[in-house]
Tab-separated table of C-alpha atoms in Angstrom:
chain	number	residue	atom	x	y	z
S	134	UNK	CA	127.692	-59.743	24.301
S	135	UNK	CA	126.515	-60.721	28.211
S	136	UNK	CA	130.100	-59.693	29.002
S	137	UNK	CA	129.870	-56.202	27.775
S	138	UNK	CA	126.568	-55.226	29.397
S	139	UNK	CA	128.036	-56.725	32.343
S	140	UNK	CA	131.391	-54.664	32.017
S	141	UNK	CA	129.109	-51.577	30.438
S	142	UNK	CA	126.736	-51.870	33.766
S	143	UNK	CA	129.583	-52.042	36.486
S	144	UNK	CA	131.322	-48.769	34.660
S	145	UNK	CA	127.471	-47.325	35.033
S	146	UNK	CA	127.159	-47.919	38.551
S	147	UNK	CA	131.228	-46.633	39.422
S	148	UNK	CA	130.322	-43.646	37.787
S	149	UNK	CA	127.586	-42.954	40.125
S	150	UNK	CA	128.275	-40.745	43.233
S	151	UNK	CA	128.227	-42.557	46.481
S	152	UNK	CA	125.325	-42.072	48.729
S	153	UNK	CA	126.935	-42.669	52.653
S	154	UNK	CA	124.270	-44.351	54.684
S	155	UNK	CA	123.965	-44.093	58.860
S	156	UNK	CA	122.294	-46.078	61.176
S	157	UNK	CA	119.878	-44.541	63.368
S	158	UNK	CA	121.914	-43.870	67.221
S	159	UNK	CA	120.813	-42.193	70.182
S	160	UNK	CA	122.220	-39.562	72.370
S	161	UNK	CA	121.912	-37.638	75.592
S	162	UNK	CA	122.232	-33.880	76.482
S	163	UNK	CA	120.780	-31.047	77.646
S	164	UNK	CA	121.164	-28.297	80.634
S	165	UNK	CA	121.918	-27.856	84.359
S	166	UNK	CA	121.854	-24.484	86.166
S	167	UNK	CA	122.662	-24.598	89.802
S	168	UNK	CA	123.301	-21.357	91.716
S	169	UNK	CA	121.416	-18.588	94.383
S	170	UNK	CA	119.207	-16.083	93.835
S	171	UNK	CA	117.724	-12.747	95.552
S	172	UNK	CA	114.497	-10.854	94.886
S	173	UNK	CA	113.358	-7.917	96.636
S	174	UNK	CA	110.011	-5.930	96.387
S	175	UNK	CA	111.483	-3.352	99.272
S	176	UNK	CA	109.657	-4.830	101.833
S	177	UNK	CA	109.974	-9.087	102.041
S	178	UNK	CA	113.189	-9.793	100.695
S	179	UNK	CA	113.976	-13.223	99.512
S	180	UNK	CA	116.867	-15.560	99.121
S	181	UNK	CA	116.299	-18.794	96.835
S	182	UNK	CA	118.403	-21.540	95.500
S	183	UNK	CA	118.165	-22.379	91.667
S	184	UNK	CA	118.151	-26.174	91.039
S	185	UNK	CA	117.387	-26.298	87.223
S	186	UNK	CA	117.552	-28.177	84.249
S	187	UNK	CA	117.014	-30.626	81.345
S	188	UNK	CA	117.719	-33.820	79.775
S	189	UNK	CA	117.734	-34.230	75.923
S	190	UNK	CA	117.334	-37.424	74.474
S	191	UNK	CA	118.137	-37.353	71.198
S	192	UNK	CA	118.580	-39.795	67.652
S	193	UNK	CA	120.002	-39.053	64.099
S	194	UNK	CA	120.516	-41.300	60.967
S	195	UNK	CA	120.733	-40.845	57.357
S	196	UNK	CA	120.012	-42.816	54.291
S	197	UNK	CA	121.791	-43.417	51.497
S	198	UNK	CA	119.818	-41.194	49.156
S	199	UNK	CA	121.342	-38.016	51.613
S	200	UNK	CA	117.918	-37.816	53.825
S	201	UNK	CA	118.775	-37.353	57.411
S	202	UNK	CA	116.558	-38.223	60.392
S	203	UNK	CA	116.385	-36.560	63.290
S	204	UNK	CA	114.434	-35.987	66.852
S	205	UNK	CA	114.641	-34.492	70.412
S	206	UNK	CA	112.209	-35.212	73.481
S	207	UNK	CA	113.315	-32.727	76.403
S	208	UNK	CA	112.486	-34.130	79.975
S	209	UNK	CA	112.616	-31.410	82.680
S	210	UNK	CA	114.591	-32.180	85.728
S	211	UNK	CA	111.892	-31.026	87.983
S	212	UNK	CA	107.758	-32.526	88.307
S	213	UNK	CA	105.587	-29.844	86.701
S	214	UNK	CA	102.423	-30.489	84.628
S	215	UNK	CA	104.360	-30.135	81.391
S	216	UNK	CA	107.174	-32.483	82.776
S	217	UNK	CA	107.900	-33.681	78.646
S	218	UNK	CA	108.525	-30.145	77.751
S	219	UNK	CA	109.184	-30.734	73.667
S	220	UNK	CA	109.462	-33.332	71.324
S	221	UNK	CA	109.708	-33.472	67.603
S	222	UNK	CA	110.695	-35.417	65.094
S	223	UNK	CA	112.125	-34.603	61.225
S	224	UNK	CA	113.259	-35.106	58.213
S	225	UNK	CA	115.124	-33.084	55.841
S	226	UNK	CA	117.354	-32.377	52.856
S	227	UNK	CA	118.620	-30.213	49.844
S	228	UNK	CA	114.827	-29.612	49.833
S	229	UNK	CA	114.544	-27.954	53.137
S	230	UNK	CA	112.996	-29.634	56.099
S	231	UNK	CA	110.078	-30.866	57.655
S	232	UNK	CA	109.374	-31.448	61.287
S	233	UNK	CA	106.070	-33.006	63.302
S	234	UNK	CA	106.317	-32.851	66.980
S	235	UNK	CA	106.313	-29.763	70.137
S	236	UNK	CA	108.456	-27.486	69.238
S	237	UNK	CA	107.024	-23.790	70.106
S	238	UNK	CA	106.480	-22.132	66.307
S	239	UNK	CA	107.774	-20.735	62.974
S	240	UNK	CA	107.938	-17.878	64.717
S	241	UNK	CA	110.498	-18.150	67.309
S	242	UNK	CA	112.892	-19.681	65.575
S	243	UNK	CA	113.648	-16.540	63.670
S	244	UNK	CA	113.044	-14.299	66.986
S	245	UNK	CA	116.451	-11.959	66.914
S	246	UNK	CA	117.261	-8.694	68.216
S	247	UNK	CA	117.816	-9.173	72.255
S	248	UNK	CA	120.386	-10.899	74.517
S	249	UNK	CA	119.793	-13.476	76.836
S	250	UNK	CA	122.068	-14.966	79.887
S	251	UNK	CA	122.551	-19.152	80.065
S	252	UNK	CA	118.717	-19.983	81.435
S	253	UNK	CA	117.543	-16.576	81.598
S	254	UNK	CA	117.165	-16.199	85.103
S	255	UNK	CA	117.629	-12.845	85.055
S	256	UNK	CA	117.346	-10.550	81.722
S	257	UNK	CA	115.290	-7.616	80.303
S	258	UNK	CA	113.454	-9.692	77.867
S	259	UNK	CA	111.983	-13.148	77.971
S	260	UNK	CA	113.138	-13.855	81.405
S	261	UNK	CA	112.197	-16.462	83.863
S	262	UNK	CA	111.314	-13.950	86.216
S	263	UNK	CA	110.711	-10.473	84.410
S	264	UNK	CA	108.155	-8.533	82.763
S	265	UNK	CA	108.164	-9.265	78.950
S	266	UNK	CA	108.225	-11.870	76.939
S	267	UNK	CA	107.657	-12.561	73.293
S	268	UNK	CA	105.246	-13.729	71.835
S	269	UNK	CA	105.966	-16.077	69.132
S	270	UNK	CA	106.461	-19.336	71.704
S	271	UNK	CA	103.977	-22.204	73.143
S	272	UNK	CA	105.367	-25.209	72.332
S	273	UNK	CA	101.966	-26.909	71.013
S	274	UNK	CA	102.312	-30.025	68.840
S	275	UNK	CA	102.393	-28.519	64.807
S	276	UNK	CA	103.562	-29.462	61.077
S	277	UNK	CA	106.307	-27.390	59.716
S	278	UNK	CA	107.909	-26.851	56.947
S	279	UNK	CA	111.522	-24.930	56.844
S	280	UNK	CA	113.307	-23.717	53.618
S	281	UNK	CA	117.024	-24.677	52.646
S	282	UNK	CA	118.945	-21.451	53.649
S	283	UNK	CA	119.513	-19.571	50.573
S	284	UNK	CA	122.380	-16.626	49.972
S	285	UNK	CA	121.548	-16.247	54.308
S	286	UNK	CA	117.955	-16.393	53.950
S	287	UNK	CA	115.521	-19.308	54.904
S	288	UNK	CA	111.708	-19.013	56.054
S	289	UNK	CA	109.389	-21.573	57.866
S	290	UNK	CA	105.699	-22.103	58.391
S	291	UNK	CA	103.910	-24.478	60.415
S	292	UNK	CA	99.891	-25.360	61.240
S	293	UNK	CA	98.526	-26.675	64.519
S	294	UNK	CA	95.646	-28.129	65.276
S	295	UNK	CA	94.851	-26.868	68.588
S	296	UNK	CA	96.514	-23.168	69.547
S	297	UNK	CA	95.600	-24.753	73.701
S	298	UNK	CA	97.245	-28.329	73.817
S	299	UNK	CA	99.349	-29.508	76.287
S	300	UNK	CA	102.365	-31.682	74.327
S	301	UNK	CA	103.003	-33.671	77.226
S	302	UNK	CA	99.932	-35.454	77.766
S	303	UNK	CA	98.855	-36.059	74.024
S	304	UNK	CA	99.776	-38.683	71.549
S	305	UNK	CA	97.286	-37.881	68.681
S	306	UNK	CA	96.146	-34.069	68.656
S	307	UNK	CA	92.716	-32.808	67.139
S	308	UNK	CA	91.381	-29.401	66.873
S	309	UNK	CA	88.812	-27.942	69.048
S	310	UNK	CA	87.914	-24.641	66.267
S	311	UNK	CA	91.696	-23.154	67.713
S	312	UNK	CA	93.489	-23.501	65.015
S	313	UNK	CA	97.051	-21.738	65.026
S	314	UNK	CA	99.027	-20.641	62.050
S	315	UNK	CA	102.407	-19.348	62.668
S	316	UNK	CA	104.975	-18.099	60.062
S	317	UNK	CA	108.770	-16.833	60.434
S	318	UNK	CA	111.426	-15.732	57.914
S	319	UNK	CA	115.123	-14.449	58.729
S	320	UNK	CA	118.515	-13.526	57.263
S	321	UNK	CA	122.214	-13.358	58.190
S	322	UNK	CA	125.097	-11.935	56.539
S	323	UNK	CA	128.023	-9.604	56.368
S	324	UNK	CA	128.327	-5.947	54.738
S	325	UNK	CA	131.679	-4.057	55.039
S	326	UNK	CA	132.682	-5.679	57.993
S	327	UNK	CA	129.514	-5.727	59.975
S	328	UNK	CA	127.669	-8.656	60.591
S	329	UNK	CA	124.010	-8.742	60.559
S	330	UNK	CA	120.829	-10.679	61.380
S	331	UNK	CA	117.357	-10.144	61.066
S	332	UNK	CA	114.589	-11.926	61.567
S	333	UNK	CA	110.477	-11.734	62.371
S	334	UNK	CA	107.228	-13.392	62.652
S	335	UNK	CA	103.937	-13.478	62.494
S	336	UNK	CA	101.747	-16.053	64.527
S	337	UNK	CA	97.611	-16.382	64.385
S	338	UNK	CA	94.871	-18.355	66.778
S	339	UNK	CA	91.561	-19.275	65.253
S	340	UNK	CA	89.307	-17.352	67.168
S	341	UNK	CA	91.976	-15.795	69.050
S	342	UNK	CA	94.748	-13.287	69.133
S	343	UNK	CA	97.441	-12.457	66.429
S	344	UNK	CA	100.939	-11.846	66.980
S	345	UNK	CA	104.186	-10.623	65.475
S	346	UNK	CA	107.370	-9.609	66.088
S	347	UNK	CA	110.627	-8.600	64.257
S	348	UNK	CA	113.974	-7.670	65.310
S	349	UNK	CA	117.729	-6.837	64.518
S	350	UNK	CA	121.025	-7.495	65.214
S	351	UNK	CA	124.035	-5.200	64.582
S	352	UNK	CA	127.501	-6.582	65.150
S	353	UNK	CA	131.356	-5.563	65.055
S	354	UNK	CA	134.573	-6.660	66.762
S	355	UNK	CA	133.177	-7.767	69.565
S	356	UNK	CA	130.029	-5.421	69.944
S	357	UNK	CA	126.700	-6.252	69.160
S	358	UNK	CA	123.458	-4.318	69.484
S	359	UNK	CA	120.326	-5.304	69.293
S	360	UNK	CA	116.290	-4.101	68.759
S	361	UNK	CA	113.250	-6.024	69.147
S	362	UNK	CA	109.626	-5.623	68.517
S	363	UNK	CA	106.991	-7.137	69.673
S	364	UNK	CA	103.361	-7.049	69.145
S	365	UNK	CA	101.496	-9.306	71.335
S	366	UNK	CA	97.640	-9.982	70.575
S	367	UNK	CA	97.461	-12.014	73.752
S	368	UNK	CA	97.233	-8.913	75.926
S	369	UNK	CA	94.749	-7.327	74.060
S	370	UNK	CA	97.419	-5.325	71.186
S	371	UNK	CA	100.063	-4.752	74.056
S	372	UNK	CA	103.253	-3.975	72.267
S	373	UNK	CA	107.347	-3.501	73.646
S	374	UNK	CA	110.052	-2.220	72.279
S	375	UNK	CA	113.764	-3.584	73.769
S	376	UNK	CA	116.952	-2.246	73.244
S	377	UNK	CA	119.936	-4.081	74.412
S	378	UNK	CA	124.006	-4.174	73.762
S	379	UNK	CA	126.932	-6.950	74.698
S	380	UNK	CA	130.396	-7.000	74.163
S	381	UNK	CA	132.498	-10.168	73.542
S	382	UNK	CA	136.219	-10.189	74.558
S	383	UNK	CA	137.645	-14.225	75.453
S	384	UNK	CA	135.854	-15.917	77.462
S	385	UNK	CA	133.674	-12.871	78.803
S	386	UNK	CA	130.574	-11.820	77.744
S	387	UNK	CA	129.068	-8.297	79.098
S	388	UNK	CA	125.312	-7.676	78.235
S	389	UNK	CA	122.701	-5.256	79.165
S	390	UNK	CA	119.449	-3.843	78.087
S	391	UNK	CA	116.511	-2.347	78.450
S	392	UNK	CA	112.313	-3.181	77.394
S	393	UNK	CA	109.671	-0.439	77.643
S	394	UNK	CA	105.104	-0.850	77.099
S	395	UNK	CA	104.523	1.308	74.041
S	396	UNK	CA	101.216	0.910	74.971
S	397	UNK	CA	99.015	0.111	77.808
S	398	UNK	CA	100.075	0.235	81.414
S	399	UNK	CA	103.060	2.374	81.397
S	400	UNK	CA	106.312	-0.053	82.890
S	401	UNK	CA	109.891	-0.994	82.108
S	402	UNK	CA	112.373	-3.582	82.651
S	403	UNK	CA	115.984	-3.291	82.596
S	404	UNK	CA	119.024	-5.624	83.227
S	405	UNK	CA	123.014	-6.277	82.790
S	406	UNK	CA	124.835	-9.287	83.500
S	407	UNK	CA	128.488	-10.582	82.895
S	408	UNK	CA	129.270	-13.894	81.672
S	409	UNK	CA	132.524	-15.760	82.273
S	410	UNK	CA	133.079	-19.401	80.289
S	411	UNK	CA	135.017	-21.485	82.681
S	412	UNK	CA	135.300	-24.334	80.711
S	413	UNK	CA	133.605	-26.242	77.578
S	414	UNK	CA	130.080	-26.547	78.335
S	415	UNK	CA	130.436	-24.542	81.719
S	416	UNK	CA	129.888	-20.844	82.313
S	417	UNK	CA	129.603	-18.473	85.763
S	418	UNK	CA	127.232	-15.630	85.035
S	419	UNK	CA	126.278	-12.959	87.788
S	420	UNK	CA	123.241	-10.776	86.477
S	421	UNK	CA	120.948	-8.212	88.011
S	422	UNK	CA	117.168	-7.952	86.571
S	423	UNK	CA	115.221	-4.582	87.637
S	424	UNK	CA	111.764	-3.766	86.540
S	425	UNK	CA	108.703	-0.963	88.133
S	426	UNK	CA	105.794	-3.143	88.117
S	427	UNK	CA	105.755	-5.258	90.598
S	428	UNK	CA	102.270	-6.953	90.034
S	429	UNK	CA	103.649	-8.931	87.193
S	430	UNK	CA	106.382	-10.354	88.415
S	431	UNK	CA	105.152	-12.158	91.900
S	432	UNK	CA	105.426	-8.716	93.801
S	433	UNK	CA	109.437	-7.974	93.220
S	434	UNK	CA	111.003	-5.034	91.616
S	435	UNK	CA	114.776	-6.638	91.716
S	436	UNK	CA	116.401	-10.057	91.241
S	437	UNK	CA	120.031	-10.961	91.618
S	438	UNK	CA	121.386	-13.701	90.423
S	439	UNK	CA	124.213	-15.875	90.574
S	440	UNK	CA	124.704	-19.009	88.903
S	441	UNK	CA	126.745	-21.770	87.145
S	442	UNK	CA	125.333	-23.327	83.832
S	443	UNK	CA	126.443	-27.056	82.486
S	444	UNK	CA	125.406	-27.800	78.856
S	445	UNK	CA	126.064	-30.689	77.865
């Protein structure tokens, strides 16, 4: 009798599916961007060099009932006040995922519907240098929760505590009546040959501004156009409209577009770039960034720039 449990519990357990189990390891990566660049107002022209970049430390494991573990603090390669830019931590499964640590919002991470060169140096939208951004980033510490991706679709939300903190110098964060709620939702597919994303958000300060944004992407052999909307509360209901197109063929990328106030003080950005990938992990991009307001942007109305980018 004590040998057939015995037998009838070691078929039991063979029967069961095998759960594979990782350790824990750490790895390194991240971004370097080394190149010139020129700005111009029409009066003081300037030459610059760009010395840029990040490292990523990173760690991963799973456990043998399929969770997996995973984290990211980025350390910027140059001294600023927010020298620990973000840093996050999660877990997740069939379930979906949730993540505690800086990592900008729900928001951004379904922001589609405009092209960006390696580092955006240059661009017409949510460039280092230019006009317009969006709206949907500040990378303050938050909860979130992210949905399994479903027939293309997946959604996130996430809470902070305090829509002002600085995630380099806090370990615990509390809120000071700034609350921020943010919440993002996207999907991606294909319809008779056409691929397509879109994707939006919606992002809210306690006693503060409200955001949101949405935006498209439209794409066939090789072509892709883009739209983006975006309705920032931080500028007292300013809102922009980009437009913006690239074209894919090997290893070169061609990309241009164009961002325009709907409201407000009446400017406009514009830029086009080419983008050639050298090798893995290294690209050459040469881009020109134009824009007619010249307050918000350090006192230039044109940037050149030419760079190489190392991911790694």
């Amino acid at each position: 009798m004590r040998r057939f449990c015995l037998l009838t519990s070691l078929l039991s357990t063979a029967a069961l599916p095998a759960m594979a189990a990782d350790p824990i390891t750490a790895s390194i990566g991240g971004f370097s961007g080394i190149g010139l660049i020129y700005q111009n107002n029409g009066s003081d022209p300037e030459l610059g060099v760009i010395a840029d970049g990040e490292i990523h430390f990173k760690f991963k494991g799973t456990s043998d009932n399929g969770l997996t573990f995973d984290g990211q603090v980025e350390l910027e390669s140059f001294g600023t006040g927010d020298t620990i830019d973000e840093y996050w931590a999660r877990v997740s499964g069939s379930w979906g995922a949730i993540l505690v640590g800086a990592d900008d919002s729900a928001a951004d991470k379904f922001v589609v519907g405009f092209f960006e060169p390696p580092a955006t140096y240059v661009g017409y939208m949510a460039s280092e240098q230019g006009i317009f951004d969006t709206s949907s980033g500040g990378d303050i510490p938050v909860i979130r929760y992210t949905t399994p991706t479903i027939a293309g679709f997946s959604a996130a939300v996430d809470w902070g505590p305090d829509a002002g903190a600085d995630p380099g110098n806090q370990q615990i964060t509390f809120g000071d009546e700034n609350q921020r709620y943010s919440f993002g939702a996207g999907w991606s597919g294909e319809l008779f040959g056409v691929e397509i994303e879109i994707g939006g958000g919606y992002m809210d300060e306690e006693n503060g501004p409200e955001s949101w944004m949405a935006g498209g992407l439209l794409g066939y052999e090789g072509f892709t156009f883009g739209v983006y909307y975006d309705e920032d509360g931080l500028e007292g209901d300013f809102s922009s409209l980009s437009v913006g197109l690239q074209y894919e063929t090997g290893p070169w990328t061609l990309a241009g577009g164009w961002s325009t106030a709907l409201d407000g003080d009446d400017y406009n950005s514009w830029a086009v770039w080419v983008k050639y990938a050298l090798a893995p992990g290294v690209t050459l991009t040469l881009g020109y960034e134009g824009n007619d307001d010249e307050a918000r942007t350090g006192g230039f109305d044109t940037s050149v720039a030419a760079y190489a980018y190392f991911l790694f």
